[in-house]
Amino acid sequence: MTTTETAAGVLPVMADVPAAELRVAVLGVGMMGADHVARLHSRISGARVVAVSDAFAEKAEEVAATVPGCRVVPDPLDAIADPEVDAVLIATPGQFHQEQVLACIEHGKPVLCEKPLTLDAASSLAVVRAEDEYAARTGRRLIQVGFMRRYDPEYAELHRLITSGELGEPLVVHCAHRNPSVPPHFTSQMMITDSVVHEVDVARFLLDEEIAAVTVLRPRATRHAVQGESDPLLVLFEMASGRMVDVECFVSTGIAYEVRTEVVAEDGIALIGLDTGLVRQSGGPAGAVRSSAISPSFKERFGRAYDIQVQRWVDAARRGEIDGPGVWDGYAAAAVGEAGVEALRSGHRTEVRMEQR
Ligand code: ISE
């Protein structure tokens, strides 16, 4: 580990990352964390999972046993401080992210942090400030935030098309975010903070500007909605320049996982997310049909995006860089999420309160 001397004393800068392989600790091995361990072990080059940590010891043991040489480190802060860990993937529940990300900065370790960066805008801003201070001292950024859609080949192509100017000026973006079902604890507020948060990042990524205000409407609820909750929701983002993005978020469709984005621009329209794959034709008593399968969940729909995201994070960490959304994007998502929750509660258009970059 390298250190620098500052007024605050001797502080660590980024760990000396070995040219050979990045030794990764995965914190939190629930659904997403376990998926990342499997991905790092079988599909990602240049990295090795050397430690896992989870509040459920049995789960940690079970996942560690899938990777030769992987240890269980019960306390996540010990895993972060471990000199044999070069980088950290955080997939713990959101309430632990702030402490863990700040500890990674303190130890100079690169991080891939699943969303949310932290639970609210004020704590995300504190992380922005801490990483800024680290960057001013070392010239390096450490934290990448897991907004994986930016790595999805379709979103990447749409982004290239918009930035090429071929479509002309984008005016309106229509988004649909549909889940087949959600667990019984999933509230309308979580539809904003857990689901629509991806459209927040997509809107900022595609249009390259901040969201200025949010309005949330509650259409008639499906009878399949979680008891007492509004589902679907219609969410409207007003971008800083006056462009608008609408999102239909419907998390109990009973069908499959669908994420669609359509950009309406001055000189053309572009649509992604049809998820068609193989199209099959068959006959039957009701007549001939043309059909194709739809991804059952986000793990399949965005599987490739997750792989590309983690590979690019590993490659960048080995170069001492990040390659994707960072702390500012995490902070913006938290600030828009707060405005969205307020708009849901009040039924009124709510302005996003954010610091200037
Ligand atoms: C989940 O947490 C995700 O991040 C998925 O991408 C999203 O589609 C889903 O609605 C969320 O619950």
Short mmCIF file of C-alpha atoms and ligand atoms in Angstrom, two decimals:
data_model
loop_
_atom_site.label_atom_id
_atom_site.label_comp_id
_atom_site.label_asym_id
_atom_site.label_seq_id
_atom_site.Cartn_x
_atom_site.Cartn_y
_atom_site.Cartn_z
CA MET A 1 0.00 0.00 0.00
CA THR A 2 1.30 3.46 -0.90
CA THR A 3 0.75 6.40 1.46
CA THR A 4 0.79 10.21 1.16
CA GLU A 5 1.48 12.71 3.89
CA THR A 6 -1.15 15.45 4.33
CA ALA A 7 -2.18 17.88 7.04
CA ALA A 8 -4.48 15.10 8.29
CA GLY A 9 -1.53 12.71 8.68
CA VAL A 10 -0.41 9.76 6.57
CA LEU A 11 -3.27 8.56 4.39
CA PRO A 12 -3.39 5.53 2.11
CA VAL A 13 -3.74 6.04 -1.63
CA MET A 14 -4.97 3.36 -4.02
CA ALA A 15 -3.68 -0.06 -3.10
CA ASP A 16 -0.80 -1.28 -5.31
CA VAL A 17 -2.95 -3.26 -7.71
CA PRO A 18 -1.10 -6.32 -9.02
CA ALA A 19 -0.72 -6.44 -12.78
CA ALA A 20 -1.72 -10.12 -12.70
CA GLU A 21 -5.13 -10.41 -11.08
CA LEU A 22 -7.40 -8.13 -9.10
CA ARG A 23 -8.21 -9.76 -5.75
CA VAL A 24 -11.85 -8.91 -5.07
CA ALA A 25 -13.95 -9.04 -1.89
CA VAL A 26 -17.71 -9.30 -2.49
CA LEU A 27 -19.74 -7.82 0.37
CA GLY A 28 -23.29 -9.17 0.55
CA VAL A 29 -23.96 -12.46 -1.24
CA GLY A 30 -27.73 -12.39 -1.52
CA MET A 31 -29.25 -12.60 -5.00
CA MET A 32 -27.11 -9.93 -6.71
CA GLY A 33 -23.90 -10.56 -4.75
CA ALA A 34 -24.00 -14.32 -5.37
CA ASP A 35 -24.63 -13.62 -9.04
CA HIS A 36 -21.56 -11.35 -9.13
CA VAL A 37 -19.41 -14.00 -7.41
CA ALA A 38 -20.42 -16.54 -10.08
CA ARG A 39 -19.78 -13.99 -12.82
CA LEU A 40 -16.34 -13.01 -11.50
CA HIS A 41 -15.42 -16.67 -11.10
CA SER A 42 -16.58 -17.95 -14.46
CA ARG A 43 -16.88 -15.15 -17.02
CA ILE A 44 -14.64 -12.25 -16.02
CA SER A 45 -10.92 -12.19 -16.76
CA GLY A 46 -8.23 -10.49 -14.67
CA ALA A 47 -9.99 -10.90 -11.30
CA ARG A 48 -10.40 -13.48 -8.57
CA VAL A 49 -12.89 -13.52 -5.67
CA VAL A 50 -10.72 -13.96 -2.57
CA ALA A 51 -13.22 -13.04 0.15
CA VAL A 52 -16.96 -12.83 0.73
CA SER A 53 -18.87 -11.35 3.63
CA ASP A 54 -22.53 -11.60 4.57
CA ALA A 55 -24.71 -11.10 7.64
CA PHE A 56 -25.91 -14.69 7.10
CA ALA A 57 -22.87 -16.84 7.88
CA GLU A 58 -24.31 -19.96 6.26
CA LYS A 59 -24.98 -18.16 3.00
CA ALA A 60 -21.44 -16.73 3.02
CA GLU A 61 -19.98 -20.23 3.54
CA GLU A 62 -22.15 -21.67 0.78
CA VAL A 63 -21.09 -19.03 -1.76
CA ALA A 64 -17.40 -19.10 -0.70
CA ALA A 65 -17.38 -22.87 -1.27
CA THR A 66 -18.12 -22.28 -4.98
CA VAL A 67 -14.77 -20.51 -5.52
CA PRO A 68 -11.49 -22.32 -4.72
CA GLY A 69 -9.39 -20.33 -2.23
CA CYS A 70 -12.19 -17.91 -1.31
CA ARG A 71 -12.39 -17.02 2.43
CA VAL A 72 -15.36 -15.88 4.51
CA VAL A 73 -14.60 -12.64 6.37
CA PRO A 74 -17.49 -12.05 8.77
CA ASP A 75 -17.02 -8.29 9.25
CA PRO A 76 -17.24 -6.39 5.93
CA LEU A 77 -14.99 -3.62 7.28
CA ASP A 78 -12.28 -6.24 7.94
CA ALA A 79 -12.63 -7.45 4.35
CA ILE A 80 -12.17 -3.87 3.10
CA ALA A 81 -9.07 -3.36 5.28
CA ASP A 82 -7.56 -6.77 4.37
CA PRO A 83 -4.15 -6.24 2.69
CA GLU A 84 -4.87 -9.22 0.43
CA VAL A 85 -7.96 -7.54 -1.02
CA ASP A 86 -7.33 -5.09 -3.90
CA ALA A 87 -10.91 -4.10 -4.76
CA VAL A 88 -14.41 -4.39 -3.34
CA LEU A 89 -17.78 -5.15 -4.89
CA ILE A 90 -20.58 -3.93 -2.60
CA ALA A 91 -23.92 -5.75 -2.90
CA THR A 92 -25.09 -5.40 0.71
CA PRO A 93 -28.45 -3.78 1.51
CA GLY A 94 -28.43 -0.02 0.82
CA GLN A 95 -28.33 1.06 4.46
CA PHE A 96 -24.76 -0.25 4.79
CA HIS A 97 -23.34 1.36 1.65
CA GLN A 98 -22.27 4.71 3.06
CA GLU A 99 -20.06 3.25 5.79
CA GLN A 100 -18.59 0.63 3.46
CA VAL A 101 -17.90 3.01 0.57
CA LEU A 102 -16.25 5.54 2.92
CA ALA A 103 -14.09 2.74 4.37
CA CYS A 104 -13.00 1.80 0.82
CA ILE A 105 -12.00 5.43 0.18
CA GLU A 106 -10.09 5.47 3.46
CA HIS A 107 -8.17 2.35 2.38
CA GLY A 108 -7.72 3.51 -1.22
CA LYS A 109 -9.59 0.50 -2.67
CA PRO A 110 -11.57 0.63 -5.94
CA VAL A 111 -15.26 -0.11 -5.53
CA LEU A 112 -18.18 -1.27 -7.65
CA CYS A 113 -21.21 -0.32 -5.54
CA GLU A 114 -24.63 -1.68 -6.45
CA LYS A 115 -27.35 0.98 -6.42
CA PRO A 116 -28.25 2.88 -4.33
CA LEU A 117 -24.94 4.62 -3.61
CA THR A 118 -26.46 5.52 -0.22
CA LEU A 119 -29.99 5.88 1.12
CA ASP A 120 -30.43 9.65 0.73
CA ALA A 121 -29.07 12.67 -1.10
CA ALA A 122 -27.26 14.18 1.92
CA SER A 123 -25.25 11.02 2.60
CA SER A 124 -24.53 10.54 -1.13
CA LEU A 125 -23.22 14.10 -1.23
CA ALA A 126 -20.93 13.28 1.71
CA VAL A 127 -19.52 10.40 -0.36
CA VAL A 128 -19.07 12.74 -3.36
CA ARG A 129 -17.08 15.12 -1.13
CA ALA A 130 -14.94 12.31 0.33
CA GLU A 131 -14.08 10.95 -3.13
CA ASP A 132 -13.37 14.49 -4.41
CA GLU A 133 -10.94 14.96 -1.57
CA TYR A 134 -9.27 11.62 -2.40
CA ALA A 135 -9.12 12.54 -6.11
CA ALA A 136 -7.59 15.94 -5.34
CA ARG A 137 -4.88 14.19 -3.32
CA THR A 138 -4.14 11.29 -5.69
CA GLY A 139 -5.57 12.17 -9.12
CA ARG A 140 -7.72 9.02 -9.03
CA ARG A 141 -11.39 8.20 -8.71
CA LEU A 142 -12.33 5.00 -6.89
CA ILE A 143 -16.07 4.48 -6.97
CA GLN A 144 -18.18 3.13 -9.81
CA VAL A 145 -21.96 2.86 -9.21
CA GLY A 146 -23.85 -0.17 -10.58
CA PHE A 147 -26.22 1.45 -13.05
CA MET A 148 -25.78 -1.51 -15.38
CA ARG A 149 -28.12 -0.39 -18.15
CA ARG A 150 -25.41 1.94 -19.50
CA TYR A 151 -23.48 -1.22 -20.51
CA ASP A 152 -26.43 -2.96 -22.18
CA PRO A 153 -25.60 -3.17 -25.92
CA GLU A 154 -29.00 -1.69 -26.89
CA TYR A 155 -28.73 1.28 -24.52
CA ALA A 156 -25.12 1.83 -25.62
CA GLU A 157 -26.23 1.88 -29.27
CA LEU A 158 -29.10 4.27 -28.54
CA HIS A 159 -26.67 6.55 -26.71
CA ARG A 160 -24.27 6.48 -29.69
CA LEU A 161 -27.13 7.27 -32.07
CA ILE A 162 -28.22 10.27 -30.01
CA THR A 163 -24.71 11.64 -29.59
CA SER A 164 -23.97 11.16 -33.33
CA GLY A 165 -26.64 13.80 -33.99
CA GLU A 166 -28.32 11.60 -36.65
CA LEU A 167 -31.66 11.69 -34.83
CA GLY A 168 -31.52 15.44 -34.37
CA GLU A 169 -32.54 17.00 -31.07
CA PRO A 170 -34.30 14.58 -28.66
CA LEU A 171 -37.56 16.06 -27.40
CA VAL A 172 -39.42 13.36 -25.50
CA VAL A 173 -38.45 9.93 -24.13
CA HIS A 174 -41.09 7.27 -23.37
CA CYS A 175 -40.08 4.53 -20.95
CA ALA A 176 -41.84 1.40 -19.74
CA HIS A 177 -40.50 -0.54 -16.73
CA ARG A 178 -42.52 -3.69 -16.08
CA ASN A 179 -41.87 -6.50 -13.64
CA PRO A 180 -43.99 -9.67 -13.56
CA SER A 181 -44.34 -9.47 -9.78
CA VAL A 182 -42.74 -8.10 -6.63
CA PRO A 183 -42.51 -9.36 -3.06
CA PRO A 184 -45.33 -8.35 -0.66
CA HIS A 185 -43.15 -5.74 1.10
CA PHE A 186 -42.61 -3.80 -2.17
CA THR A 187 -44.35 -0.43 -1.76
CA SER A 188 -45.14 2.30 -4.30
CA GLN A 189 -42.30 4.29 -2.73
CA MET A 190 -39.95 1.42 -3.58
CA MET A 191 -41.24 1.52 -7.16
CA ILE A 192 -39.66 5.00 -7.28
CA THR A 193 -36.46 4.32 -5.34
CA ASP A 194 -35.74 0.76 -6.52
CA SER A 195 -37.25 0.51 -10.02
CA VAL A 196 -37.74 4.00 -11.55
CA VAL A 197 -34.24 4.88 -10.28
CA HIS A 198 -32.93 3.06 -13.38
CA GLU A 199 -34.95 5.38 -15.64
CA VAL A 200 -33.50 8.32 -13.69
CA ASP A 201 -30.04 7.17 -14.72
CA VAL A 202 -31.14 6.34 -18.28
CA ALA A 203 -32.68 9.81 -18.74
CA ARG A 204 -29.52 11.54 -17.47
CA PHE A 205 -27.27 9.23 -19.52
CA LEU A 206 -29.17 9.53 -22.81
CA LEU A 207 -29.95 13.23 -22.60
CA ASP A 208 -26.77 14.30 -20.80
CA GLU A 209 -28.45 16.75 -18.43
CA GLU A 210 -29.98 16.81 -14.98
CA ILE A 211 -33.62 16.20 -14.05
CA ALA A 212 -35.18 19.42 -12.74
CA ALA A 213 -38.64 18.29 -11.54
CA VAL A 214 -40.71 15.14 -10.99
CA THR A 215 -44.47 14.52 -11.09
CA VAL A 216 -46.04 11.18 -10.14
CA LEU A 217 -49.59 10.16 -11.11
CA ARG A 218 -51.47 7.17 -9.75
CA PRO A 219 -53.71 5.56 -12.41
CA ARG A 220 -56.34 3.04 -11.33
CA ALA A 221 -54.47 0.23 -9.55
CA THR A 222 -54.37 -3.35 -10.80
CA ARG A 223 -56.14 -5.85 -8.57
CA HIS A 224 -52.76 -7.66 -8.43
CA ALA A 225 -51.06 -4.69 -6.70
CA VAL A 226 -49.50 -5.19 -3.29
CA GLN A 227 -52.33 -4.52 -0.81
CA GLY A 228 -52.95 -0.79 -0.43
CA GLU A 229 -50.26 0.28 -2.94
CA SER A 230 -50.58 2.13 -6.24
CA ASP A 231 -49.42 0.06 -9.20
CA PRO A 232 -48.91 1.10 -12.00
CA LEU A 233 -47.45 4.60 -11.57
CA LEU A 234 -46.88 7.24 -14.22
CA VAL A 235 -43.81 9.35 -13.59
CA LEU A 236 -42.82 12.49 -15.49
CA PHE A 237 -39.30 13.95 -15.45
CA GLU A 238 -38.80 17.52 -16.64
CA MET A 239 -35.20 17.82 -17.76
CA ALA A 240 -33.23 21.03 -17.11
CA SER A 241 -33.54 22.11 -20.79
CA GLY A 242 -37.32 21.47 -20.98
CA ARG A 243 -37.18 18.02 -22.62
CA MET A 244 -39.49 15.48 -20.96
CA VAL A 245 -39.30 11.80 -20.04
CA ASP A 246 -42.36 9.76 -19.09
CA VAL A 247 -42.15 6.41 -17.31
CA GLU A 248 -44.86 3.81 -16.91
CA CYS A 249 -43.74 1.72 -13.97
CA PHE A 250 -45.87 -1.41 -13.51
CA VAL A 251 -44.45 -4.07 -11.21
CA SER A 252 -47.28 -6.64 -11.08
CA THR A 253 -48.00 -7.32 -14.76
CA GLY A 254 -48.06 -11.07 -14.21
CA ILE A 255 -46.34 -11.47 -17.60
CA ALA A 256 -42.54 -11.06 -17.76
CA TYR A 257 -39.76 -8.48 -17.38
CA GLU A 258 -39.94 -5.65 -19.90
CA VAL A 259 -37.90 -2.48 -20.15
CA ARG A 260 -38.57 -0.31 -23.18
CA THR A 261 -37.19 3.10 -24.11
CA GLU A 262 -38.29 5.18 -27.08
CA VAL A 263 -36.59 8.44 -27.98
CA VAL A 264 -38.65 10.89 -30.04
CA ALA A 265 -36.33 13.40 -31.68
CA GLU A 266 -36.61 16.22 -34.25
CA ASP A 267 -35.31 14.08 -37.13
CA GLY A 268 -36.25 10.55 -36.14
CA ILE A 269 -37.49 8.11 -33.54
CA ALA A 270 -35.60 5.17 -32.01
CA LEU A 271 -36.87 2.32 -29.84
CA ILE A 272 -35.07 -0.35 -27.79
CA GLY A 273 -36.22 -3.14 -25.49
CA LEU A 274 -38.49 -5.29 -27.65
CA ASP A 275 -36.53 -8.31 -26.37
CA THR A 276 -37.67 -10.35 -29.35
CA GLY A 277 -34.93 -12.99 -29.75
CA LEU A 278 -36.18 -15.99 -31.71
CA VAL A 279 -39.57 -15.45 -33.36
CA ARG A 280 -41.57 -18.65 -33.76
CA GLN A 281 -44.61 -19.33 -35.92
CA SER A 282 -47.05 -22.10 -35.16
CA GLY A 283 -50.52 -23.20 -36.12
CA GLY A 284 -53.30 -24.25 -33.78
CA PRO A 285 -57.02 -24.46 -33.30
CA ALA A 286 -57.23 -20.69 -32.69
CA GLY A 287 -55.27 -19.93 -35.90
CA ALA A 288 -51.59 -19.32 -36.67
CA VAL A 289 -49.54 -17.30 -34.20
CA ARG A 290 -46.15 -15.60 -34.32
CA SER A 291 -44.49 -15.54 -30.89
CA SER A 292 -41.20 -15.04 -29.06
CA ALA A 293 -40.10 -15.41 -25.44
CA ILE A 294 -39.70 -12.41 -23.09
CA SER A 295 -37.03 -12.36 -20.36
CA PRO A 296 -38.50 -13.55 -17.05
CA SER A 297 -36.47 -11.14 -14.88
CA PHE A 298 -33.81 -8.43 -14.94
CA LYS A 299 -31.09 -11.04 -14.37
CA GLU A 300 -31.71 -12.48 -17.84
CA ARG A 301 -32.66 -9.22 -19.62
CA PHE A 302 -29.55 -7.45 -18.36
CA GLY A 303 -27.22 -10.46 -17.92
CA ARG A 304 -24.94 -9.29 -20.71
CA ALA A 305 -24.96 -5.73 -19.32
CA TYR A 306 -23.86 -7.02 -15.89
CA ASP A 307 -21.02 -9.02 -17.48
CA ILE A 308 -19.78 -6.03 -19.49
CA GLN A 309 -20.11 -3.74 -16.47
CA VAL A 310 -18.05 -5.99 -14.18
CA GLN A 311 -15.40 -6.70 -16.85
CA ARG A 312 -14.96 -2.98 -17.52
CA TRP A 313 -14.80 -2.26 -13.79
CA VAL A 314 -12.07 -4.90 -13.34
CA ASP A 315 -10.07 -3.64 -16.34
CA ALA A 316 -10.36 -0.04 -15.16
CA ALA A 317 -9.48 -0.86 -11.53
CA ARG A 318 -6.29 -2.59 -12.73
CA ARG A 319 -5.38 0.66 -14.53
CA GLY A 320 -6.24 2.74 -11.43
CA GLU A 321 -9.38 4.22 -13.02
CA ILE A 322 -13.15 3.84 -13.10
CA ASP A 323 -15.11 3.25 -16.31
CA GLY A 324 -18.74 4.18 -15.88
CA PRO A 325 -21.21 6.03 -13.67
CA GLY A 326 -19.62 7.47 -10.56
CA VAL A 327 -20.53 9.10 -7.27
CA TRP A 328 -22.15 12.14 -8.90
CA ASP A 329 -24.55 9.85 -10.76
CA GLY A 330 -25.33 8.07 -7.48
CA TYR A 331 -25.97 11.43 -5.81
CA ALA A 332 -28.21 12.66 -8.66
CA ALA A 333 -30.24 9.44 -8.50
CA ALA A 334 -30.72 9.90 -4.74
CA ALA A 335 -31.78 13.55 -5.15
CA VAL A 336 -34.30 12.72 -7.91
CA GLY A 337 -35.52 9.75 -5.84
CA GLU A 338 -36.26 12.09 -2.92
CA ALA A 339 -38.20 14.44 -5.18
CA GLY A 340 -40.05 11.44 -6.65
CA VAL A 341 -41.07 10.14 -3.22
CA GLU A 342 -42.29 13.62 -2.28
CA ALA A 343 -44.21 13.91 -5.58
CA LEU A 344 -45.80 10.50 -4.96
CA ARG A 345 -46.86 11.57 -1.47
CA SER A 346 -48.16 15.04 -2.36
CA GLY A 347 -49.48 14.43 -5.88
CA HIS A 348 -47.70 17.66 -6.90
CA ARG A 349 -44.91 18.55 -9.28
CA THR A 350 -41.76 18.56 -7.14
CA GLU A 351 -38.47 20.27 -7.97
CA VAL A 352 -35.24 18.32 -7.52
CA ARG A 353 -32.92 19.92 -4.97
CA MET A 354 -29.30 19.31 -5.99
CA GLU A 355 -25.97 21.03 -5.51
CA GLN A 356 -24.23 22.44 -8.59
CA ARG A 357 -21.61 20.04 -9.89
C1 ISE B 1 -34.64 -4.24 -8.87
O1 ISE B 1 -34.09 -3.84 -7.65
C2 ISE B 1 -33.76 -3.83 -9.96
O2 ISE B 1 -32.77 -3.18 -9.80
C3 ISE B 1 -34.25 -4.13 -11.31
O3 ISE B 1 -33.36 -3.75 -12.30
C4 ISE B 1 -35.56 -3.43 -11.48
O4 ISE B 1 -36.08 -3.65 -12.76
C5 ISE B 1 -36.56 -3.90 -10.44
O5 ISE B 1 -37.79 -3.24 -10.65
C6 ISE B 1 -36.01 -3.60 -9.06
O6 ISE B 1 -36.89 -4.06 -8.08
#
